[in-house]
Protein backbone atom coordinates (compact mmCIF):
# COMPACT_ATOMS: atom_id res chain seq x y z
CA UNK A 1 0.00 0.00 0.00
CA UNK A 2 1.27 3.45 -0.89
CA UNK A 3 1.55 6.19 1.66
CA UNK A 4 0.86 9.64 0.30
CA UNK A 5 1.87 13.13 1.21
CA UNK A 6 -0.09 16.23 0.32
CA UNK A 7 0.89 19.76 -0.52
CA UNK A 8 -1.75 22.34 0.46
CA UNK A 9 -1.67 25.85 -0.96
CA UNK A 10 -2.85 29.31 0.08
CA UNK A 11 -4.01 30.00 -3.49
CA UNK A 12 -4.93 28.08 -6.63
CA UNK A 13 -2.14 29.96 -8.44
CA UNK A 14 0.41 28.37 -6.10
CA UNK A 15 -1.16 24.95 -6.70
CA UNK A 16 -1.03 25.28 -10.49
CA UNK A 17 2.51 26.68 -10.49
CA UNK A 18 3.76 23.93 -8.18
CA UNK A 19 2.16 21.22 -10.27
CA UNK A 20 3.97 22.55 -13.35
CA UNK A 21 7.29 22.49 -11.45
CA UNK A 22 6.81 18.88 -10.33
CA UNK A 23 4.76 17.03 -12.92
CA UNK A 24 7.58 16.07 -15.30
CA UNK A 25 9.72 14.64 -12.50
CA UNK A 26 7.27 13.12 -10.06
CA UNK A 27 3.98 11.25 -10.17
CA UNK A 28 1.81 14.03 -8.76
CA UNK A 29 -1.98 14.00 -8.70
CA UNK A 30 -4.04 17.15 -8.56
CA UNK A 31 -7.08 16.68 -6.34
CA UNK A 32 -9.52 18.70 -4.26
CA UNK A 33 -8.22 19.57 -0.80
CA UNK A 34 -9.66 16.99 1.64
CA UNK A 35 -12.45 18.41 3.75
CA UNK A 36 -10.57 17.82 7.00
CA UNK A 37 -7.91 20.31 5.93
CA UNK A 38 -10.15 22.98 4.48
CA UNK A 39 -13.78 23.95 4.29
CA UNK A 40 -13.20 25.46 0.87
CA UNK A 41 -12.78 23.41 -2.28
CA UNK A 42 -9.19 24.19 -3.04
CA UNK A 43 -6.68 22.32 -5.14
CA UNK A 44 -3.94 20.24 -3.59
CA UNK A 45 -1.24 17.91 -4.88
CA UNK A 46 -0.77 14.32 -3.82
CA UNK A 47 2.42 12.34 -4.30
CA UNK A 48 4.11 9.23 -2.92
CA UNK A 49 5.50 9.78 0.55
CA UNK A 50 8.72 8.10 -0.62
CA UNK A 51 9.31 11.10 -2.92
CA UNK A 52 8.85 13.64 -0.15
CA UNK A 53 12.48 14.65 0.33
CA UNK A 54 13.05 14.97 -3.42
CA UNK A 55 9.85 16.99 -3.88
CA UNK A 56 10.81 19.40 -1.13
CA UNK A 57 14.29 19.74 -2.62
CA UNK A 58 12.77 20.49 -6.03
CA UNK A 59 10.63 23.26 -4.53
CA UNK A 60 13.46 24.75 -2.47
CA UNK A 61 14.04 28.32 -3.57
CA UNK A 62 10.98 28.36 -5.87
CA UNK A 63 8.50 31.19 -5.52
CA UNK A 64 5.62 29.01 -4.39
CA UNK A 65 3.89 28.86 -1.02
CA UNK A 66 2.73 25.51 0.30
CA UNK A 67 2.10 23.44 3.41
CA UNK A 68 3.14 19.79 3.62
CA UNK A 69 0.92 17.22 5.33
CA UNK A 70 1.26 13.45 5.53
CA UNK A 71 -1.98 11.97 4.27
CA UNK A 72 -1.21 8.32 5.05
CA UNK A 73 -2.76 5.59 2.96
CA UNK A 74 -6.17 7.18 2.53
CA UNK A 75 -6.81 8.30 -1.02
CA UNK A 76 -9.21 11.16 -0.38
CA UNK A 77 -11.64 13.21 1.70
CA UNK B 1 -34.75 -18.23 -23.08
CA UNK B 2 -32.68 -17.63 -26.22
CA UNK B 3 -31.92 -14.15 -27.54
CA UNK B 4 -30.46 -14.07 -31.02
CA UNK B 5 -28.79 -10.66 -31.29
CA UNK B 6 -26.50 -11.55 -34.17
CA UNK B 7 -26.42 -8.80 -36.78
CA UNK B 8 -27.72 -6.28 -34.25
CA UNK B 9 -25.65 -3.20 -33.60
CA UNK B 10 -24.83 -1.89 -30.17
CA UNK B 11 -26.68 -1.23 -27.92
CA UNK B 12 -29.45 -3.53 -29.22
CA UNK B 13 -27.95 -6.79 -27.79
CA UNK B 14 -27.71 -5.15 -24.37
CA UNK B 15 -31.22 -3.72 -24.57
CA UNK B 16 -32.71 -7.08 -25.61
CA UNK B 17 -30.90 -8.82 -22.77
CA UNK B 18 -31.89 -6.16 -20.26
CA UNK B 19 -35.53 -6.51 -21.26
CA UNK B 20 -35.49 -10.21 -20.37
CA UNK B 21 -33.58 -9.64 -17.14
CA UNK B 22 -36.07 -6.96 -16.12
CA UNK B 23 -38.89 -9.37 -16.96
CA UNK B 24 -37.48 -11.76 -14.36
CA UNK B 25 -35.48 -14.25 -16.43
CA UNK B 26 -33.02 -16.29 -14.38
CA UNK B 27 -31.36 -18.19 -17.23
CA UNK B 28 -30.60 -16.71 -20.63
CA UNK B 29 -28.59 -17.61 -23.70
CA UNK B 30 -27.54 -14.67 -25.86
CA UNK B 31 -26.05 -15.00 -29.34
CA UNK B 32 -24.00 -12.08 -30.65
CA UNK B 33 -21.56 -11.71 -33.53
CA UNK B 34 -18.91 -9.32 -32.23
CA UNK B 35 -16.56 -8.96 -29.28
CA UNK B 36 -17.81 -5.51 -28.28
CA UNK B 37 -21.31 -6.90 -27.82
CA UNK B 38 -19.86 -9.76 -25.75
CA UNK B 39 -18.21 -7.28 -23.38
CA UNK B 40 -21.29 -5.08 -23.15
CA UNK B 41 -23.63 -7.99 -22.38
CA UNK B 42 -21.13 -9.35 -19.83
CA UNK B 43 -21.07 -5.99 -18.08
CA UNK B 44 -24.85 -5.80 -18.01
CA UNK B 45 -25.01 -9.35 -16.66
CA UNK B 46 -22.49 -8.64 -13.93
CA UNK B 47 -24.35 -5.51 -12.88
CA UNK B 48 -27.48 -7.64 -12.47
CA UNK B 49 -25.79 -10.43 -10.47
CA UNK B 50 -25.67 -12.91 -13.34
CA UNK B 51 -22.80 -15.34 -13.85
CA UNK B 52 -21.68 -15.44 -17.49
CA UNK B 53 -19.95 -18.14 -19.53
CA UNK B 54 -18.83 -17.30 -23.07
CA UNK B 55 -18.22 -19.88 -25.79
CA UNK B 56 -17.69 -19.68 -29.54
CA UNK B 57 -16.03 -17.01 -31.63
CA UNK B 58 -16.97 -14.51 -34.33
CA UNK B 59 -19.45 -14.58 -36.01
CA UNK B 60 -21.22 -16.51 -33.28
CA UNK B 61 -20.47 -15.95 -29.63
CA UNK B 62 -22.75 -17.74 -27.18
CA UNK B 63 -23.19 -16.19 -23.75
CA UNK B 64 -24.83 -18.29 -21.06
CA UNK B 65 -26.22 -16.15 -18.26
CA UNK B 66 -27.39 -17.52 -14.94
CA UNK B 67 -28.63 -15.46 -12.05
CA UNK B 68 -26.23 -15.84 -9.14
CA UNK B 69 -27.53 -16.73 -5.69
CA UNK B 70 -27.02 -13.21 -4.42
CA UNK B 71 -28.48 -11.82 -1.25
CA UNK B 72 -31.54 -9.60 -1.62
CA UNK B 73 -29.55 -6.74 -0.18
CA UNK B 74 -26.96 -6.85 -2.96
CA UNK B 75 -29.67 -6.87 -5.63
CA UNK B 76 -31.33 -3.84 -4.07
CA UNK B 77 -28.09 -1.89 -3.92
CA UNK B 78 -27.44 -2.44 -7.61
CA UNK B 79 -31.01 -1.59 -8.55
CA UNK B 80 -30.97 1.71 -6.65
CA UNK B 81 -28.15 3.08 -8.76
CA UNK B 82 -29.45 4.06 -12.19
CA UNK B 83 -26.84 4.16 -14.93
CA UNK B 84 -25.72 7.66 -15.75
CA UNK B 85 -23.54 9.09 -18.47
CA UNK B 86 -20.90 11.78 -18.37
CA UNK B 87 -20.30 13.80 -21.54
CA UNK B 88 -17.09 15.83 -21.96
CA UNK B 89 -17.10 17.97 -25.10
CA UNK B 90 -13.90 19.82 -24.21
CA UNK B 91 -10.64 19.22 -22.37
CA UNK B 92 -11.11 21.92 -19.72
CA UNK B 93 -13.89 22.63 -17.24
CA UNK B 94 -15.79 25.81 -17.90
CA UNK B 95 -14.79 28.95 -19.74
CA UNK B 96 -11.93 31.11 -18.47
CA UNK B 97 -8.20 30.71 -18.02
CA UNK B 98 -7.06 27.49 -19.66
CA UNK B 99 -4.61 26.46 -16.92
CA UNK B 100 -7.36 26.70 -14.30
CA UNK B 101 -9.74 24.71 -16.52
CA UNK B 102 -7.09 21.98 -16.89
CA UNK B 103 -6.44 21.84 -13.15
CA UNK B 104 -10.17 21.60 -12.43
CA UNK B 105 -10.50 18.75 -14.94
CA UNK B 106 -7.73 16.76 -13.21
CA UNK B 107 -9.27 17.40 -9.80
CA UNK B 108 -12.73 16.47 -11.11
CA UNK B 109 -11.68 13.10 -12.51
CA UNK B 110 -9.75 12.25 -9.33
CA UNK B 111 -12.89 12.97 -7.30
CA UNK B 112 -15.08 11.02 -9.74
CA UNK B 113 -12.84 7.97 -9.62
CA UNK B 114 -12.96 7.99 -5.80
CA UNK B 115 -16.74 8.38 -5.68
CA UNK B 116 -19.05 5.43 -4.99
CA UNK B 117 -21.29 6.16 -7.98
CA UNK B 118 -19.08 6.41 -11.06
CA UNK B 119 -20.78 6.87 -14.45
CA UNK B 120 -21.73 3.80 -16.48
CA UNK B 121 -20.68 5.66 -19.62
CA UNK B 122 -18.08 8.35 -20.30
CA UNK B 123 -18.49 9.99 -23.68
CA UNK B 124 -15.65 12.11 -25.09
CA UNK B 125 -16.13 14.43 -28.08
CA UNK B 126 -14.37 17.34 -29.79
CA UNK B 127 -11.37 18.45 -27.67
CA UNK B 128 -12.70 16.21 -24.87
CA UNK B 129 -10.95 13.34 -26.68
CA UNK B 130 -7.63 14.91 -25.64
CA UNK B 131 -8.38 13.79 -22.07
CA UNK B 132 -7.81 10.18 -23.16
CA UNK B 133 -4.71 11.00 -25.23
CA UNK B 134 -2.55 13.72 -23.72
CA UNK B 135 -3.38 14.32 -20.07
CA UNK B 136 -1.41 11.76 -18.04
CA UNK B 137 -3.17 12.39 -14.74
CA UNK B 138 -6.63 12.19 -16.27
CA UNK B 139 -5.65 9.08 -18.27
CA UNK B 140 -4.71 7.33 -15.01
CA UNK B 141 -8.07 8.29 -13.50
CA UNK B 142 -9.85 7.07 -16.66
CA UNK B 143 -8.07 3.71 -16.45
CA UNK B 144 -9.29 3.26 -12.90
CA UNK B 145 -12.82 4.23 -13.87
CA UNK B 146 -12.69 1.68 -16.70
CA UNK B 147 -11.55 -0.99 -14.22
CA UNK B 148 -14.55 -0.10 -12.07
CA UNK B 149 -16.87 -0.69 -15.02
CA UNK B 150 -17.19 2.68 -16.74
CA UNK B 151 -17.42 2.27 -20.50
CA UNK B 152 -15.38 5.03 -22.17
CA UNK B 153 -16.42 5.89 -25.73
CA UNK B 154 -14.16 8.24 -27.67
CA UNK B 155 -15.41 10.03 -30.79
CA UNK B 156 -13.49 8.59 -33.76
CA UNK B 157 -14.28 11.57 -35.99
CA UNK B 158 -12.73 13.88 -33.40
CA UNK B 159 -9.59 11.74 -32.91
CA UNK B 160 -9.17 11.71 -36.68
CA UNK B 161 -9.69 15.48 -36.98
CA UNK B 162 -7.01 16.22 -34.38
CA UNK B 163 -4.65 13.51 -35.73
CA UNK B 164 -4.75 11.63 -32.41
CA UNK B 165 -6.21 8.26 -33.46
CA UNK B 166 -2.95 6.34 -33.07
CA UNK B 167 -2.25 7.88 -29.68
CA UNK B 168 -5.43 6.96 -27.80
CA UNK B 169 -4.39 5.69 -24.34
CA UNK B 170 -7.70 4.54 -22.86
CA UNK B 171 -11.24 3.92 -24.07
CA UNK B 172 -12.84 2.65 -27.25
CA UNK B 173 -12.94 4.48 -30.58
CA UNK B 174 -16.63 5.05 -31.21
CA UNK B 175 -19.16 6.86 -33.37
CA UNK B 176 -22.20 9.10 -33.15
CA UNK B 177 -24.66 6.17 -33.20
CA UNK B 178 -23.13 4.47 -30.18
CA UNK B 179 -22.59 7.72 -28.27
CA UNK B 180 -26.22 8.74 -28.80
CA UNK B 181 -27.32 5.22 -27.84
CA UNK B 182 -25.50 5.47 -24.50
CA UNK B 183 -27.06 8.87 -23.82
CA UNK B 184 -30.50 7.43 -24.48
CA UNK B 185 -29.79 4.35 -22.34
CA UNK B 186 -28.69 6.48 -19.37
CA UNK B 187 -31.07 7.75 -16.71
CA UNK B 188 -29.27 11.09 -16.86
CA UNK B 189 -26.46 12.68 -18.83
CA UNK B 190 -24.17 15.18 -17.15
CA UNK B 191 -22.22 17.44 -19.49
CA UNK B 192 -18.92 19.02 -18.55
Tab-separated table of C-alpha atoms in Angstrom:
chain	number	residue	atom	x	y	z
A	1	UNK	CA	0.000	0.000	0.000
A	2	UNK	CA	1.269	3.446	-0.889
A	3	UNK	CA	1.548	6.194	1.664
A	4	UNK	CA	0.861	9.637	0.299
A	5	UNK	CA	1.868	13.132	1.207
A	6	UNK	CA	-0.093	16.233	0.321
A	7	UNK	CA	0.887	19.763	-0.517
A	8	UNK	CA	-1.746	22.339	0.457
A	9	UNK	CA	-1.665	25.851	-0.957
A	10	UNK	CA	-2.848	29.314	0.078
A	11	UNK	CA	-4.009	29.997	-3.489
A	12	UNK	CA	-4.925	28.077	-6.627
A	13	UNK	CA	-2.139	29.960	-8.438
A	14	UNK	CA	0.410	28.369	-6.102
A	15	UNK	CA	-1.158	24.953	-6.701
A	16	UNK	CA	-1.029	25.278	-10.486
A	17	UNK	CA	2.509	26.685	-10.491
A	18	UNK	CA	3.763	23.932	-8.181
A	19	UNK	CA	2.165	21.216	-10.275
A	20	UNK	CA	3.969	22.552	-13.352
A	21	UNK	CA	7.286	22.494	-11.451
A	22	UNK	CA	6.810	18.880	-10.329
A	23	UNK	CA	4.764	17.026	-12.918
A	24	UNK	CA	7.578	16.073	-15.298
A	25	UNK	CA	9.722	14.644	-12.501
A	26	UNK	CA	7.267	13.121	-10.062
A	27	UNK	CA	3.981	11.246	-10.165
A	28	UNK	CA	1.812	14.029	-8.759
A	29	UNK	CA	-1.977	13.999	-8.699
A	30	UNK	CA	-4.037	17.152	-8.558
A	31	UNK	CA	-7.082	16.682	-6.343
A	32	UNK	CA	-9.521	18.704	-4.265
A	33	UNK	CA	-8.217	19.568	-0.800
A	34	UNK	CA	-9.659	16.986	1.639
A	35	UNK	CA	-12.448	18.412	3.748
A	36	UNK	CA	-10.572	17.815	6.996
A	37	UNK	CA	-7.912	20.313	5.926
A	38	UNK	CA	-10.145	22.980	4.478
A	39	UNK	CA	-13.776	23.946	4.292
A	40	UNK	CA	-13.201	25.459	0.874
A	41	UNK	CA	-12.783	23.408	-2.276
A	42	UNK	CA	-9.190	24.188	-3.038
A	43	UNK	CA	-6.680	22.318	-5.144
A	44	UNK	CA	-3.940	20.236	-3.587
A	45	UNK	CA	-1.241	17.912	-4.884
A	46	UNK	CA	-0.768	14.317	-3.823
A	47	UNK	CA	2.416	12.336	-4.296
A	48	UNK	CA	4.109	9.228	-2.924
A	49	UNK	CA	5.498	9.781	0.554
A	50	UNK	CA	8.716	8.105	-0.617
A	51	UNK	CA	9.305	11.102	-2.915
A	52	UNK	CA	8.846	13.636	-0.148
A	53	UNK	CA	12.480	14.650	0.330
A	54	UNK	CA	13.052	14.973	-3.416
A	55	UNK	CA	9.852	16.985	-3.882
A	56	UNK	CA	10.806	19.398	-1.126
A	57	UNK	CA	14.285	19.738	-2.622
A	58	UNK	CA	12.773	20.491	-6.029
A	59	UNK	CA	10.627	23.255	-4.526
A	60	UNK	CA	13.460	24.747	-2.473
A	61	UNK	CA	14.040	28.325	-3.574
A	62	UNK	CA	10.978	28.363	-5.873
A	63	UNK	CA	8.502	31.187	-5.519
A	64	UNK	CA	5.623	29.012	-4.387
A	65	UNK	CA	3.893	28.858	-1.022
A	66	UNK	CA	2.733	25.515	0.304
A	67	UNK	CA	2.100	23.440	3.408
A	68	UNK	CA	3.140	19.787	3.615
A	69	UNK	CA	0.921	17.220	5.326
A	70	UNK	CA	1.258	13.453	5.527
A	71	UNK	CA	-1.981	11.968	4.267
A	72	UNK	CA	-1.210	8.324	5.045
A	73	UNK	CA	-2.757	5.592	2.958
A	74	UNK	CA	-6.172	7.180	2.529
A	75	UNK	CA	-6.811	8.301	-1.021
A	76	UNK	CA	-9.211	11.162	-0.378
A	77	UNK	CA	-11.639	13.206	1.703
B	1	UNK	CA	-34.745	-18.232	-23.077
B	2	UNK	CA	-32.680	-17.632	-26.222
B	3	UNK	CA	-31.918	-14.151	-27.535
B	4	UNK	CA	-30.459	-14.068	-31.022
B	5	UNK	CA	-28.789	-10.662	-31.292
B	6	UNK	CA	-26.501	-11.545	-34.171
B	7	UNK	CA	-26.423	-8.802	-36.782
B	8	UNK	CA	-27.723	-6.278	-34.253
B	9	UNK	CA	-25.653	-3.198	-33.603
B	10	UNK	CA	-24.832	-1.894	-30.171
B	11	UNK	CA	-26.681	-1.233	-27.918
B	12	UNK	CA	-29.453	-3.528	-29.221
B	13	UNK	CA	-27.954	-6.792	-27.790
B	14	UNK	CA	-27.705	-5.148	-24.371
B	15	UNK	CA	-31.224	-3.723	-24.565
B	16	UNK	CA	-32.707	-7.081	-25.614
B	17	UNK	CA	-30.900	-8.824	-22.770
B	18	UNK	CA	-31.891	-6.162	-20.257
B	19	UNK	CA	-35.534	-6.507	-21.262
B	20	UNK	CA	-35.491	-10.213	-20.374
B	21	UNK	CA	-33.579	-9.636	-17.139
B	22	UNK	CA	-36.070	-6.961	-16.124
B	23	UNK	CA	-38.885	-9.366	-16.961
B	24	UNK	CA	-37.478	-11.757	-14.361
B	25	UNK	CA	-35.476	-14.245	-16.426
B	26	UNK	CA	-33.019	-16.288	-14.377
B	27	UNK	CA	-31.364	-18.192	-17.233
B	28	UNK	CA	-30.599	-16.714	-20.631
B	29	UNK	CA	-28.589	-17.610	-23.697
B	30	UNK	CA	-27.543	-14.669	-25.856
B	31	UNK	CA	-26.046	-15.003	-29.345
B	32	UNK	CA	-24.002	-12.082	-30.648
B	33	UNK	CA	-21.560	-11.706	-33.530
B	34	UNK	CA	-18.914	-9.321	-32.227
B	35	UNK	CA	-16.557	-8.960	-29.283
B	36	UNK	CA	-17.808	-5.508	-28.281
B	37	UNK	CA	-21.312	-6.895	-27.818
B	38	UNK	CA	-19.856	-9.756	-25.748
B	39	UNK	CA	-18.212	-7.285	-23.378
B	40	UNK	CA	-21.291	-5.085	-23.148
B	41	UNK	CA	-23.633	-7.988	-22.381
B	42	UNK	CA	-21.132	-9.346	-19.832
B	43	UNK	CA	-21.067	-5.994	-18.082
B	44	UNK	CA	-24.848	-5.803	-18.011
B	45	UNK	CA	-25.011	-9.355	-16.656
B	46	UNK	CA	-22.486	-8.643	-13.926
B	47	UNK	CA	-24.349	-5.512	-12.880
B	48	UNK	CA	-27.480	-7.642	-12.474
B	49	UNK	CA	-25.792	-10.432	-10.469
B	50	UNK	CA	-25.665	-12.913	-13.342
B	51	UNK	CA	-22.804	-15.339	-13.852
B	52	UNK	CA	-21.676	-15.443	-17.489
B	53	UNK	CA	-19.948	-18.139	-19.535
B	54	UNK	CA	-18.826	-17.298	-23.072
B	55	UNK	CA	-18.216	-19.881	-25.787
B	56	UNK	CA	-17.691	-19.679	-29.535
B	57	UNK	CA	-16.030	-17.013	-31.631
B	58	UNK	CA	-16.968	-14.509	-34.333
B	59	UNK	CA	-19.446	-14.580	-36.013
B	60	UNK	CA	-21.224	-16.510	-33.279
B	61	UNK	CA	-20.470	-15.945	-29.625
B	62	UNK	CA	-22.754	-17.739	-27.181
B	63	UNK	CA	-23.187	-16.187	-23.748
B	64	UNK	CA	-24.828	-18.287	-21.059
B	65	UNK	CA	-26.216	-16.153	-18.260
B	66	UNK	CA	-27.391	-17.518	-14.941
B	67	UNK	CA	-28.629	-15.462	-12.049
B	68	UNK	CA	-26.227	-15.841	-9.138
B	69	UNK	CA	-27.535	-16.730	-5.694
B	70	UNK	CA	-27.021	-13.214	-4.419
B	71	UNK	CA	-28.484	-11.817	-1.251
B	72	UNK	CA	-31.543	-9.595	-1.618
B	73	UNK	CA	-29.545	-6.738	-0.182
B	74	UNK	CA	-26.956	-6.851	-2.961
B	75	UNK	CA	-29.672	-6.874	-5.630
B	76	UNK	CA	-31.332	-3.839	-4.069
B	77	UNK	CA	-28.090	-1.887	-3.919
B	78	UNK	CA	-27.445	-2.440	-7.612
B	79	UNK	CA	-31.009	-1.585	-8.554
B	80	UNK	CA	-30.972	1.709	-6.653
B	81	UNK	CA	-28.148	3.081	-8.763
B	82	UNK	CA	-29.448	4.058	-12.194
B	83	UNK	CA	-26.842	4.160	-14.933
B	84	UNK	CA	-25.718	7.663	-15.755
B	85	UNK	CA	-23.539	9.086	-18.467
B	86	UNK	CA	-20.896	11.782	-18.367
B	87	UNK	CA	-20.298	13.799	-21.537
B	88	UNK	CA	-17.093	15.831	-21.964
B	89	UNK	CA	-17.096	17.974	-25.101
B	90	UNK	CA	-13.903	19.825	-24.208
B	91	UNK	CA	-10.640	19.223	-22.367
B	92	UNK	CA	-11.110	21.915	-19.722
B	93	UNK	CA	-13.888	22.631	-17.240
B	94	UNK	CA	-15.793	25.809	-17.904
B	95	UNK	CA	-14.789	28.955	-19.744
B	96	UNK	CA	-11.927	31.108	-18.472
B	97	UNK	CA	-8.198	30.710	-18.024
B	98	UNK	CA	-7.056	27.489	-19.664
B	99	UNK	CA	-4.611	26.463	-16.918
B	100	UNK	CA	-7.356	26.698	-14.304
B	101	UNK	CA	-9.736	24.708	-16.522
B	102	UNK	CA	-7.091	21.982	-16.893
B	103	UNK	CA	-6.441	21.844	-13.152
B	104	UNK	CA	-10.166	21.600	-12.432
B	105	UNK	CA	-10.496	18.753	-14.939
B	106	UNK	CA	-7.732	16.762	-13.206
B	107	UNK	CA	-9.265	17.399	-9.804
B	108	UNK	CA	-12.731	16.474	-11.107
B	109	UNK	CA	-11.680	13.099	-12.507
B	110	UNK	CA	-9.747	12.246	-9.329
B	111	UNK	CA	-12.888	12.966	-7.304
B	112	UNK	CA	-15.078	11.020	-9.739
B	113	UNK	CA	-12.842	7.966	-9.618
B	114	UNK	CA	-12.958	7.991	-5.797
B	115	UNK	CA	-16.741	8.376	-5.676
B	116	UNK	CA	-19.048	5.429	-4.985
B	117	UNK	CA	-21.293	6.155	-7.976
B	118	UNK	CA	-19.085	6.409	-11.059
B	119	UNK	CA	-20.782	6.867	-14.450
B	120	UNK	CA	-21.729	3.799	-16.483
B	121	UNK	CA	-20.680	5.656	-19.621
B	122	UNK	CA	-18.081	8.345	-20.295
B	123	UNK	CA	-18.489	9.994	-23.681
B	124	UNK	CA	-15.650	12.115	-25.089
B	125	UNK	CA	-16.127	14.426	-28.084
B	126	UNK	CA	-14.372	17.341	-29.794
B	127	UNK	CA	-11.371	18.451	-27.673
B	128	UNK	CA	-12.701	16.212	-24.873
B	129	UNK	CA	-10.946	13.342	-26.683
B	130	UNK	CA	-7.632	14.911	-25.636
B	131	UNK	CA	-8.383	13.787	-22.073
B	132	UNK	CA	-7.810	10.185	-23.158
B	133	UNK	CA	-4.712	10.998	-25.228
B	134	UNK	CA	-2.552	13.721	-23.716
B	135	UNK	CA	-3.383	14.323	-20.069
B	136	UNK	CA	-1.406	11.763	-18.036
B	137	UNK	CA	-3.174	12.393	-14.736
B	138	UNK	CA	-6.631	12.194	-16.269
B	139	UNK	CA	-5.647	9.080	-18.265
B	140	UNK	CA	-4.713	7.328	-15.009
B	141	UNK	CA	-8.075	8.288	-13.505
B	142	UNK	CA	-9.854	7.069	-16.658
B	143	UNK	CA	-8.069	3.713	-16.452
B	144	UNK	CA	-9.286	3.263	-12.896
B	145	UNK	CA	-12.822	4.233	-13.875
B	146	UNK	CA	-12.685	1.682	-16.703
B	147	UNK	CA	-11.548	-0.987	-14.220
B	148	UNK	CA	-14.551	-0.099	-12.067
B	149	UNK	CA	-16.869	-0.690	-15.025
B	150	UNK	CA	-17.195	2.682	-16.742
B	151	UNK	CA	-17.421	2.272	-20.501
B	152	UNK	CA	-15.375	5.028	-22.173
B	153	UNK	CA	-16.420	5.888	-25.728
B	154	UNK	CA	-14.158	8.240	-27.669
B	155	UNK	CA	-15.412	10.025	-30.785
B	156	UNK	CA	-13.493	8.587	-33.758
B	157	UNK	CA	-14.279	11.571	-35.986
B	158	UNK	CA	-12.727	13.878	-33.399
B	159	UNK	CA	-9.591	11.738	-32.913
B	160	UNK	CA	-9.170	11.713	-36.683
B	161	UNK	CA	-9.690	15.475	-36.976
B	162	UNK	CA	-7.009	16.217	-34.380
B	163	UNK	CA	-4.648	13.511	-35.730
B	164	UNK	CA	-4.752	11.628	-32.411
B	165	UNK	CA	-6.211	8.261	-33.461
B	166	UNK	CA	-2.952	6.345	-33.066
B	167	UNK	CA	-2.246	7.879	-29.675
B	168	UNK	CA	-5.433	6.964	-27.802
B	169	UNK	CA	-4.388	5.687	-24.343
B	170	UNK	CA	-7.696	4.543	-22.859
B	171	UNK	CA	-11.237	3.924	-24.073
B	172	UNK	CA	-12.840	2.648	-27.253
B	173	UNK	CA	-12.942	4.484	-30.580
B	174	UNK	CA	-16.626	5.054	-31.211
B	175	UNK	CA	-19.155	6.855	-33.365
B	176	UNK	CA	-22.201	9.102	-33.152
B	177	UNK	CA	-24.665	6.175	-33.201
B	178	UNK	CA	-23.130	4.474	-30.178
B	179	UNK	CA	-22.591	7.722	-28.275
B	180	UNK	CA	-26.218	8.744	-28.799
B	181	UNK	CA	-27.315	5.224	-27.839
B	182	UNK	CA	-25.496	5.468	-24.498
B	183	UNK	CA	-27.056	8.875	-23.816
B	184	UNK	CA	-30.496	7.431	-24.482
B	185	UNK	CA	-29.795	4.351	-22.340
B	186	UNK	CA	-28.689	6.479	-19.373
B	187	UNK	CA	-31.075	7.750	-16.710
B	188	UNK	CA	-29.274	11.086	-16.859
B	189	UNK	CA	-26.462	12.678	-18.829
B	190	UNK	CA	-24.171	15.179	-17.147
B	191	UNK	CA	-22.225	17.443	-19.493
B	192	UNK	CA	-18.922	19.016	-18.551
